[in-house]
Coordinates of C-alpha atoms and ligand atoms in Angstrom, one line a residue:
M1 CA 18.7 -9.8 58.3
G2 CA 18.2 -13.0 60.1
T3 CA 15.0 -15.0 60.1
I4 CA 13.7 -18.2 61.7
Q5 CA 11.8 -20.4 59.2
I6 CA 9.8 -23.2 60.6
E7 CA 8.9 -25.4 57.7
N8 CA 6.4 -28.2 57.9
V9 CA 7.3 -29.2 61.4
S10 CA 5.5 -32.0 63.2
F11 CA 6.2 -33.2 66.7
K12 CA 4.9 -35.4 69.5
Y13 CA 6.4 -36.8 72.7
D14 CA 6.8 -40.6 72.6
Q15 CA 3.8 -41.3 74.9
M16 CA 1.5 -39.1 73.0
V17 CA -1.2 -40.4 70.7
D18 CA -1.7 -37.2 68.7
N19 CA 0.8 -34.7 67.4
L20 CA 1.4 -31.6 69.5
F21 CA 2.4 -29.8 66.3
S22 CA 1.3 -30.9 62.8
A23 CA 2.9 -29.5 59.6
L24 CA 3.6 -26.2 61.3
N25 CA 4.8 -23.3 59.1
L26 CA 6.0 -20.0 60.6
K27 CA 8.3 -17.2 59.5
I28 CA 9.8 -15.0 62.2
D29 CA 12.1 -12.0 61.8
E30 CA 15.0 -11.6 64.1
S31 CA 14.1 -8.1 65.0
W32 CA 10.6 -9.0 66.3
K33 CA 9.7 -8.9 69.9
L34 CA 7.4 -11.8 70.1
G35 CA 4.9 -12.8 72.8
L36 CA 4.2 -16.6 72.7
I37 CA 0.8 -17.3 74.2
G38 CA -1.6 -20.2 74.6
R39 CA -3.2 -22.3 77.2
N40 CA -1.2 -24.6 79.5
G41 CA 0.2 -27.6 77.8
R42 CA -0.3 -26.3 74.2
G43 CA 3.4 -26.6 73.5
K44 CA 4.9 -23.2 74.1
T45 CA 8.0 -24.6 76.0
T46 CA 8.2 -27.4 73.5
L47 CA 8.4 -25.0 70.6
M48 CA 11.3 -23.2 72.3
K49 CA 13.1 -26.5 72.9
M50 CA 12.7 -27.4 69.2
L51 CA 14.3 -24.0 68.3
L52 CA 17.1 -24.9 70.7
G53 CA 17.6 -28.2 68.9
Q54 CA 16.9 -30.2 72.0
L55 CA 14.0 -32.2 70.5
Q56 CA 13.8 -34.3 67.4
Y57 CA 11.0 -33.3 65.0
Q58 CA 9.9 -33.9 61.5
G59 CA 10.3 -31.0 58.9
Q60 CA 12.9 -28.3 59.3
I61 CA 13.8 -25.2 61.2
V62 CA 16.1 -22.9 59.3
S63 CA 18.0 -20.2 61.2
N64 CA 21.5 -18.8 61.7
L65 CA 20.7 -17.2 65.1
N66 CA 22.2 -18.1 68.4
F67 CA 19.4 -19.1 70.7
Y68 CA 19.5 -18.6 74.5
Y69 CA 16.9 -20.0 76.9
Y70 CA 15.6 -18.8 80.2
P71 CA 15.4 -20.3 82.8
Q72 CA 18.8 -22.0 82.5
T73 CA 19.5 -25.0 84.7
V74 CA 21.8 -24.1 87.6
V75 CA 23.4 -27.4 88.7
D76 CA 25.3 -26.1 91.7
K77 CA 23.4 -23.5 93.6
D78 CA 25.6 -23.4 96.7
V79 CA 28.4 -21.3 95.1
P80 CA 28.8 -17.5 94.8
T81 CA 26.5 -16.2 92.1
V82 CA 29.5 -14.9 90.1
E83 CA 30.5 -18.6 89.6
V84 CA 27.1 -19.4 88.2
V85 CA 27.3 -16.4 85.9
K86 CA 30.8 -17.3 84.6
N87 CA 29.7 -20.9 84.0
L88 CA 26.5 -20.2 82.2
A89 CA 27.7 -17.2 80.2
H90 CA 31.2 -18.6 79.6
L91 CA 32.6 -15.4 80.9
E92 CA 36.2 -14.7 82.1
D93 CA 36.9 -12.4 85.0
Y94 CA 37.9 -9.5 82.8
D95 CA 34.5 -9.6 81.1
L96 CA 32.4 -9.5 84.3
W97 CA 31.6 -5.8 83.6
K98 CA 29.2 -7.1 81.0
I99 CA 27.0 -8.8 83.5
E100 CA 27.3 -5.8 85.9
I101 CA 25.9 -3.5 83.2
E102 CA 22.9 -5.8 82.6
L103 CA 22.3 -6.2 86.3
E104 CA 22.3 -2.4 86.7
K105 CA 19.6 -2.1 84.1
L106 CA 17.6 -4.6 86.0
Q107 CA 18.2 -2.6 89.2
V108 CA 20.0 -5.4 91.0
D109 CA 22.9 -4.5 93.2
A110 CA 26.2 -6.0 91.9
D111 CA 26.9 -7.2 95.4
V112 CA 24.6 -10.2 94.8
L113 CA 27.4 -11.6 92.6
Q114 CA 29.3 -12.4 95.8
Q115 CA 26.3 -14.0 97.5
E116 CA 25.6 -17.7 97.3
F117 CA 23.1 -18.3 94.5
S118 CA 20.9 -20.5 96.7
T119 CA 20.4 -17.6 99.1
L120 CA 19.1 -15.1 96.4
S121 CA 15.4 -14.5 96.5
P122 CA 13.4 -16.0 93.6
G123 CA 13.1 -12.5 92.1
E124 CA 16.8 -11.8 92.2
R125 CA 17.5 -15.2 90.7
T126 CA 15.2 -14.4 87.8
K127 CA 17.0 -11.1 87.1
V128 CA 20.5 -12.6 87.3
L129 CA 19.5 -15.4 84.9
L130 CA 17.9 -12.9 82.5
A131 CA 21.0 -10.6 82.6
I132 CA 23.1 -13.6 81.6
L133 CA 20.9 -14.2 78.6
F134 CA 21.5 -10.7 77.2
I135 CA 25.3 -10.6 77.4
D136 CA 25.6 -11.8 73.8
E137 CA 24.1 -8.9 71.9
S138 CA 23.8 -10.9 68.7
G139 CA 21.8 -13.6 70.5
F140 CA 18.1 -14.4 70.1
Q141 CA 16.5 -14.9 73.5
L142 CA 13.8 -17.5 74.3
I143 CA 12.4 -16.4 77.6
D144 CA 10.0 -18.9 79.2
E145 CA 7.7 -17.3 81.8
P146 CA 10.0 -14.7 83.5
T147 CA 7.3 -13.2 85.7
N148 CA 6.5 -16.1 88.0
H149 CA 8.0 -15.2 91.4
L150 CA 8.5 -11.6 90.4
D151 CA 6.7 -9.0 92.5
I152 CA 4.8 -6.1 91.0
E153 CA 7.8 -3.8 90.9
G154 CA 10.0 -6.6 89.5
R155 CA 7.5 -7.2 86.7
K156 CA 7.7 -3.6 85.8
I157 CA 11.5 -3.5 85.8
V158 CA 11.8 -6.6 83.7
S159 CA 9.1 -5.3 81.3
D160 CA 11.0 -2.1 80.8
Y161 CA 14.2 -4.0 80.4
L162 CA 12.8 -6.2 77.6
K163 CA 11.2 -3.2 76.0
S164 CA 14.7 -1.8 75.5
K165 CA 15.9 -5.1 73.7
K166 CA 14.8 -6.6 70.5
G167 CA 14.8 -10.0 68.8
F168 CA 13.3 -12.4 71.3
I169 CA 10.4 -14.6 72.1
V170 CA 8.8 -14.3 75.5
I171 CA 6.2 -16.7 77.0
S172 CA 3.9 -15.1 79.5
H173 CA 0.3 -15.3 80.8
D174 CA 0.5 -11.8 82.2
K175 CA -1.2 -9.4 79.9
S176 CA -0.1 -6.2 81.7
F177 CA 3.5 -7.4 81.5
L178 CA 3.4 -8.4 77.9
N179 CA 1.5 -5.4 76.4
P180 CA 4.2 -2.8 76.5
V181 CA 6.9 -5.2 75.5
I182 CA 5.9 -7.0 72.4
D183 CA 5.2 -6.1 68.8
H184 CA 4.1 -9.5 67.5
V185 CA 2.2 -12.4 68.9
I186 CA 2.4 -16.1 68.2
S187 CA -0.8 -17.7 69.5
I188 CA -1.0 -21.5 69.9
D189 CA -4.8 -22.0 69.7
R190 CA -6.7 -25.2 69.9
S191 CA -6.2 -26.1 66.3
D192 CA -3.9 -23.5 64.8
V193 CA -0.7 -21.6 65.4
V194 CA -1.1 -18.0 64.3
V195 CA 1.2 -15.0 64.1
Y196 CA -0.3 -11.6 64.6
K197 CA 1.3 -8.1 64.3
G198 CA 0.7 -6.1 67.4
N199 CA 0.6 -6.5 71.1
F200 CA -1.5 -8.6 73.5
D201 CA -4.5 -6.2 73.2
T202 CA -4.5 -6.2 69.5
W203 CA -4.3 -9.9 69.5
Q204 CA -7.2 -10.2 71.9
E205 CA -9.4 -7.9 69.8
Q206 CA -8.8 -9.9 66.7
K207 CA -9.3 -13.2 68.5
E208 CA -12.5 -12.0 70.0
R209 CA -13.8 -10.9 66.6
Q210 CA -12.9 -14.3 65.1
D211 CA -14.5 -16.2 68.0
Q212 CA -17.6 -14.2 67.7
S213 CA -18.1 -15.0 64.0
E214 CA -17.3 -18.7 64.7
L215 CA -19.7 -18.7 67.6
A216 CA -22.5 -17.0 65.6
E217 CA -22.2 -20.0 63.3
K218 CA -22.2 -22.5 66.1
E219 CA -24.4 -21.0 68.7
Q220 CA -26.3 -24.2 69.3
L221 CA -23.0 -26.1 69.9
K222 CA -22.0 -23.7 72.6
K223 CA -25.4 -24.0 74.3
D224 CA -25.0 -27.8 74.2
I225 CA -21.6 -27.6 75.8
N226 CA -22.9 -25.3 78.6
R227 CA -25.8 -27.5 79.3
L228 CA -23.5 -30.6 79.5
H229 CA -21.2 -28.7 81.8
E230 CA -24.1 -27.9 84.1
T231 CA -25.1 -31.6 84.2
A232 CA -21.6 -32.5 85.0
V233 CA -21.4 -30.0 87.9
K234 CA -24.7 -31.3 89.3
R235 CA -23.5 -34.9 89.3
E236 CA -20.3 -33.9 90.8
N237 CA -22.0 -32.0 93.6
W238 CA -24.3 -34.9 94.3
S239 CA -21.5 -37.5 94.6
R240 CA -19.5 -35.2 96.8
Q241 CA -22.5 -34.7 99.1
T242 CA -23.0 -38.5 99.3
E243 CA -19.3 -38.9 100.1
S244 CA -19.2 -36.3 102.9
H245 CA -22.4 -37.8 104.5
K246 CA -20.6 -41.1 104.5
N247 CA -17.7 -39.6 106.4
R248 CA -19.7 -37.7 108.9
K249 CA -19.4 -39.3 112.3
H250 CA -22.7 -38.2 113.8
Y251 CA -24.6 -39.6 110.9
T252 CA -23.9 -43.2 112.0
E253 CA -24.1 -42.5 115.6
K254 CA -27.5 -40.8 115.6
V255 CA -29.3 -43.1 113.2
H256 CA -27.6 -46.2 114.3
L257 CA -27.0 -47.4 110.8
D258 CA -24.2 -49.5 109.7
K259 CA -21.6 -47.2 108.2
G260 CA -20.2 -50.0 106.0
F261 CA -23.6 -50.6 104.5
I262 CA -24.1 -47.0 103.7
G263 CA -20.6 -46.9 102.4
T264 CA -21.2 -49.7 99.9
K265 CA -24.5 -48.3 98.7
A266 CA -23.1 -44.9 98.3
A267 CA -20.0 -46.4 96.6
K268 CA -22.3 -48.1 94.0
M269 CA -24.3 -45.0 93.4
M270 CA -21.1 -43.0 93.1
K271 CA -19.7 -45.4 90.6
K272 CA -22.8 -45.1 88.5
A273 CA -22.5 -41.3 88.8
K274 CA -18.9 -41.4 87.8
T275 CA -19.6 -43.4 84.7
A276 CA -22.3 -40.9 83.7
E277 CA -19.9 -38.1 84.5
H278 CA -17.3 -39.7 82.2
R279 CA -19.9 -39.9 79.4
V280 CA -20.8 -36.3 79.8
N281 CA -17.1 -35.3 79.7
S282 CA -16.5 -37.2 76.6
A283 CA -19.6 -35.6 75.0
I284 CA -18.2 -32.2 76.0
D285 CA -14.8 -33.0 74.5
E286 CA -16.4 -34.1 71.3
K287 CA -18.4 -31.0 70.9
K288 CA -15.5 -28.8 71.7
T289 CA -13.4 -30.2 68.9
L290 CA -16.2 -28.9 66.6
L291 CA -15.7 -25.4 68.1
K292 CA -12.3 -25.0 66.5
N293 CA -10.4 -22.4 68.6
I294 CA -12.9 -21.3 71.2
E295 CA -12.1 -22.0 74.8
I296 CA -14.9 -22.7 77.3
E297 CA -14.5 -24.0 80.8
A298 CA -16.9 -24.9 83.6
P299 CA -16.7 -23.1 87.0
I300 CA -14.6 -24.6 89.7
E301 CA -15.4 -25.0 93.4
L302 CA -13.4 -25.5 96.6
N303 CA -14.3 -28.4 98.9
Y304 CA -14.7 -25.8 101.6
E305 CA -16.2 -26.8 104.9
K306 CA -17.6 -23.7 106.4
L307 CA -17.5 -23.6 110.2
S308 CA -19.7 -21.6 112.4
H309 CA -17.0 -21.0 115.0
P310 CA -14.4 -19.9 116.2
D311 CA -14.4 -16.3 115.1
V312 CA -10.6 -16.1 114.8
F313 CA -8.8 -19.0 113.0
V314 CA -5.3 -17.6 113.2
Q315 CA -3.8 -15.0 115.4
V316 CA -0.3 -13.7 114.8
E317 CA 1.1 -11.3 117.4
N318 CA 4.3 -9.2 116.8
L319 CA 5.9 -12.1 114.9
T320 CA 9.5 -11.7 113.7
L321 CA 11.6 -14.6 112.3
Q322 CA 15.3 -14.5 112.1
H323 CA 18.0 -16.7 110.7
K324 CA 21.6 -15.5 110.1
N325 CA 21.2 -12.1 108.4
I326 CA 17.6 -12.7 107.3
V327 CA 15.0 -11.0 109.4
T328 CA 11.4 -10.8 108.5
P329 CA 9.4 -7.6 109.2
T330 CA 7.3 -7.8 112.3
V331 CA 3.7 -8.7 111.5
D332 CA 0.6 -8.6 113.6
F333 CA -2.7 -9.8 112.3
K334 CA -5.8 -12.0 112.6
V335 CA -7.5 -14.3 110.1
K336 CA -11.1 -14.3 111.0
R337 CA -13.7 -16.8 109.7
D338 CA -14.6 -16.4 106.1
Q339 CA -11.9 -13.8 105.5
V340 CA -9.4 -13.8 102.7
V341 CA -6.3 -12.2 104.1
S342 CA -3.5 -11.3 101.6
L343 CA 0.1 -11.0 102.5
I344 CA 1.7 -8.5 100.2
G345 CA 5.3 -7.5 99.9
P346 CA 8.3 -7.6 97.6
N347 CA 10.3 -10.7 96.7
G348 CA 12.5 -12.1 99.4
I349 CA 10.8 -10.3 102.3
G350 CA 9.7 -13.5 104.0
K351 CA 6.1 -14.1 103.1
T352 CA 6.5 -17.9 102.5
T353 CA 8.6 -18.1 105.6
I354 CA 5.8 -16.6 107.7
F355 CA 3.4 -19.1 106.1
K356 CA 5.5 -22.0 106.9
Q357 CA 6.0 -20.9 110.5
I358 CA 2.3 -20.5 111.0
L359 CA 1.8 -24.0 109.6
G360 CA 4.4 -25.3 112.1
L361 CA 6.7 -26.6 109.4
S362 CA 10.3 -27.1 110.4
Q363 CA 12.5 -24.2 109.6
P364 CA 15.8 -22.9 111.0
F365 CA 14.2 -19.6 112.0
E366 CA 14.2 -18.2 115.5
Q367 CA 10.8 -16.9 116.4
T368 CA 9.9 -13.9 118.5
G369 CA 6.2 -13.1 119.0
R370 CA 3.3 -15.5 119.2
I371 CA 1.3 -17.6 116.7
H372 CA -2.0 -19.1 117.6
V373 CA -3.9 -21.4 115.2
S374 CA -7.3 -22.6 116.3
N375 CA -7.5 -26.4 117.1
N376 CA -8.9 -29.1 114.8
L377 CA -8.9 -27.1 111.6
K378 CA -8.5 -28.9 108.3
I379 CA -5.9 -26.9 106.5
S380 CA -5.1 -27.1 102.8
Y381 CA -1.6 -25.8 101.9
L382 CA -0.8 -25.0 98.3
R383 CA 3.0 -24.5 98.1
Q384 CA 4.7 -22.0 96.0
D385 CA 7.0 -24.4 94.2
N386 CA 6.0 -27.0 91.7
E387 CA 7.6 -30.0 93.4
L388 CA 5.0 -32.7 93.1
Q389 CA 6.2 -36.1 91.9
G390 CA 4.8 -39.4 90.9
T391 CA 1.3 -39.9 89.5
I392 CA -2.0 -38.2 90.4
R393 CA -3.3 -41.5 91.8
Q394 CA -0.3 -41.8 94.2
L395 CA -0.9 -38.2 95.3
A396 CA -4.6 -38.9 95.9
E397 CA -3.7 -41.9 98.0
Q398 CA -1.2 -40.0 100.1
K399 CA -3.8 -37.3 100.7
Q400 CA -6.6 -39.7 101.0
I401 CA -8.7 -38.0 98.4
E402 CA -10.9 -39.8 95.9
P403 CA -8.8 -39.7 92.7
E404 CA -12.0 -39.1 90.6
L405 CA -12.6 -35.9 92.5
I406 CA -9.1 -34.6 91.5
F407 CA -9.7 -35.7 87.9
S408 CA -13.0 -34.0 87.8
N409 CA -11.5 -30.7 89.0
L410 CA -8.6 -31.1 86.5
R411 CA -11.1 -31.4 83.7
K412 CA -12.8 -28.2 84.8
L413 CA -9.4 -26.6 84.7
G414 CA -9.0 -27.5 81.1
F415 CA -6.5 -30.4 81.7
E416 CA -6.5 -33.1 79.1
R417 CA -7.8 -36.4 80.2
A418 CA -5.1 -38.2 78.3
L419 CA -2.6 -37.0 80.9
F420 CA -4.3 -38.3 84.0
E421 CA -2.0 -41.3 84.4
Q422 CA 1.2 -39.6 83.4
P423 CA 4.0 -38.9 85.8
I424 CA 3.7 -35.4 87.1
E425 CA 7.4 -34.7 86.3
Q426 CA 6.6 -35.0 82.6
M427 CA 3.9 -32.4 82.6
S428 CA 4.2 -28.8 81.5
Q429 CA 4.7 -26.2 84.3
G430 CA 1.1 -25.1 84.1
Q431 CA -0.2 -28.6 84.1
R432 CA 1.8 -29.3 87.3
R433 CA 0.4 -26.3 88.9
K434 CA -3.1 -27.4 88.0
V435 CA -2.5 -30.8 89.7
A436 CA -1.4 -29.1 92.9
L437 CA -4.4 -26.8 92.7
A438 CA -6.8 -29.6 91.9
V439 CA -5.6 -31.4 95.0
S440 CA -6.2 -28.3 97.1
L441 CA -9.6 -27.8 95.6
S442 CA -10.5 -31.4 96.3
E443 CA -9.4 -31.9 99.9
E444 CA -11.9 -31.0 102.5
A445 CA -10.7 -27.8 104.3
N446 CA -11.8 -25.1 106.7
L447 CA -8.7 -23.0 106.0
Y448 CA -6.5 -22.4 103.0
F449 CA -2.9 -21.3 102.7
W450 CA -2.3 -20.5 99.1
D451 CA 1.2 -19.4 98.1
E452 CA 1.1 -17.9 94.6
P453 CA -1.7 -20.0 93.2
L454 CA -1.6 -18.3 89.8
N455 CA 2.0 -19.0 88.9
Y456 CA 2.3 -20.7 85.5
L457 CA -1.5 -20.7 85.0
D458 CA -3.1 -19.6 81.7
V459 CA -5.4 -16.6 81.6
I460 CA -8.7 -18.7 81.5
T461 CA -7.7 -20.7 84.6
R462 CA -6.7 -17.6 86.5
Q463 CA -10.2 -16.2 85.9
Q464 CA -11.8 -19.5 87.1
I465 CA -9.9 -19.3 90.4
I466 CA -10.7 -15.7 91.0
E467 CA -14.4 -16.4 90.3
A468 CA -14.4 -19.4 92.7
I469 CA -12.8 -17.5 95.6
K470 CA -15.2 -14.6 95.0
K471 CA -18.2 -16.8 95.1
Q472 CA -17.3 -19.1 98.1
H473 CA -15.3 -16.6 100.0
P474 CA -13.4 -19.3 102.1
T475 CA -11.2 -18.6 105.0
M476 CA -7.8 -18.1 103.3
L477 CA -4.4 -16.7 103.8
L478 CA -3.1 -15.7 100.3
I479 CA 0.2 -14.7 98.8
D480 CA 0.2 -13.6 95.1
H481 CA 1.7 -10.8 93.0
D482 CA -1.3 -10.7 90.6
Q483 CA -3.0 -7.4 91.2
D484 CA -6.2 -8.5 89.7
L485 CA -6.5 -11.5 92.1
I486 CA -5.6 -9.5 95.2
D487 CA -8.0 -6.7 94.3
S488 CA -10.9 -9.0 93.5
V489 CA -10.7 -11.3 96.6
S490 CA -9.0 -9.8 99.6
S491 CA -11.0 -8.9 102.7
K492 CA -7.8 -7.6 104.3
R493 CA -4.2 -6.9 103.2
I494 CA -1.2 -7.2 105.3
E495 CA 1.6 -5.2 103.8
L496 CA 5.2 -6.2 104.5
H497 CA 7.9 -3.5 104.2
K498 CA 11.6 -3.6 104.5
Ligands
ATP501 N1 9.2 -34.7 78.6 C1 7.9 -34.9 78.2 N2 7.4 -36.1 78.0 C2 6.1 -36.3 77.7 N3 5.2 -35.3 77.5 C3 5.7 -34.1 77.7 C4 7.0 -33.8 78.1 N4 7.2 -32.5 78.2 C5 6.0 -31.9 77.9 N5 5.1 -32.9 77.6 C6 3.7 -32.7 77.2 O1 3.6 -31.9 76.0 C7 2.6 -30.9 76.1 C8 3.2 -29.5 75.8 O2 4.1 -29.2 76.9 P1 4.8 -27.8 77.0 O3 5.6 -27.8 78.3 O4 5.4 -27.5 75.8 O5 3.5 -26.9 77.2 P2 3.4 -25.3 77.5 O6 2.5 -24.7 76.4 O7 4.7 -24.7 77.7 O8 2.5 -25.3 78.8 P3 2.6 -24.3 80.2 O9 1.8 -23.1 79.9 O10 1.9 -25.2 81.2 O11 4.1 -24.1 80.5 C9 1.9 -31.1 77.4 O12 0.7 -31.8 77.2 C10 2.9 -31.8 78.2 O13 2.3 -32.7 79.2
MG502 MG1 5.8 -23.9 79.4

């Protein structure tokens, strides 16, 4: 029987000060169905890349298994899917039946093989790439977050599919997806990597028990951290209020004060507040290292500017969009002030396309029906894809947001300060998502368009977002496949059917 033995492995990326893994020892059996879990940036993807032999590490990994990684890189997407399959799976024409069998299990019509890969919906792409991974029955699959972009039904299908396989590691932050699939858990905690026998629930029970006993010992420490968090949040609110006063036009007009003067004074006070905030954050970090594996995060807040009118922010009347053979279902809805309206529907039905059309972004779609968006709204758009580039400071400048505000939001999302100045392209998927989210949280807005905000995010961050929306109830159009989010925050659901 095959095993993977990880012996005394240490690794860090060049720019890093501390090791990501130090003297790691793990023994994994080839028959296990492993869930690899841990907060964003802990090294889950890195661990897979080490198994694939793509990174240089100290120590050794002993295994005679063939590893396959999802998601594979598709270099040329503008070719029929069958070419992508042949290329990635090294298949000849006479062996194509193998992919057809896997596709059938994933409930994908074999016709997609003739369709250009770039025109497949994200859910279809996921399933095709997964099918490729399982053609070699003797392989050991390393599956990195398959559920992003999958709708609820797709998640169930992939979950059932994986249940029928064995010998793989799957990374996911989706508990209901993982639970039926896995029989072992590798958890990358703050200071250890631990293997548990059981599924996500069993892991959670054990982890809670451990946390409780650690907390009982360190109750005072937790209180200190919470108190520090509160101080940090107060300061943060204060400096934001000062900043928004500075920007408010009537402030200078009515009082006849020199805006420049107020600006300088506020800037000085703000700088002081920032230094203090920095100190508080360092103190929090320091205390957290004493709480070995327990995760605590502060609540987050949207920079939401609540308006008292108009009543209707967005009105969409009998809207249909068409391009070539793609036609979106007709939708008809209003987004009223302080409503969270969720667009629900399967992969590929056109939710993002509708979003973009309402936002007036250029698209090749022909429109029938009417869209009316109220004038002078500040809109914050969180895109579905993780395509940000450059540094956080550059992004802040483009968006004209105080970089410190973005940093402060990132801290609350559990993002390590050491990464603030790093190029976004070098960050983990979840860290990139957090940057995009922190920008949206930081910019002043009356209306939010959030397209799958929870993709790539770890469990704790998801909860923070749900809590923030519940508390502030901003005016928002929302797309997501996370049932928990939709159920907790929606004032209204618009269901899209084929
Ligand atoms: N090419 C790189 N160069 C420098 N640092 C990197 C690089 N890739 C990843 N990192 C850093 O290494 C750490 C681990 O990244 P990794 O992608 O393995 O995390 P992860 O656990 O998969 O996170 P996520 O849940 O967000 O996908 C992160 O802090 C990340 O910023
Ligand atoms: Mg990852």
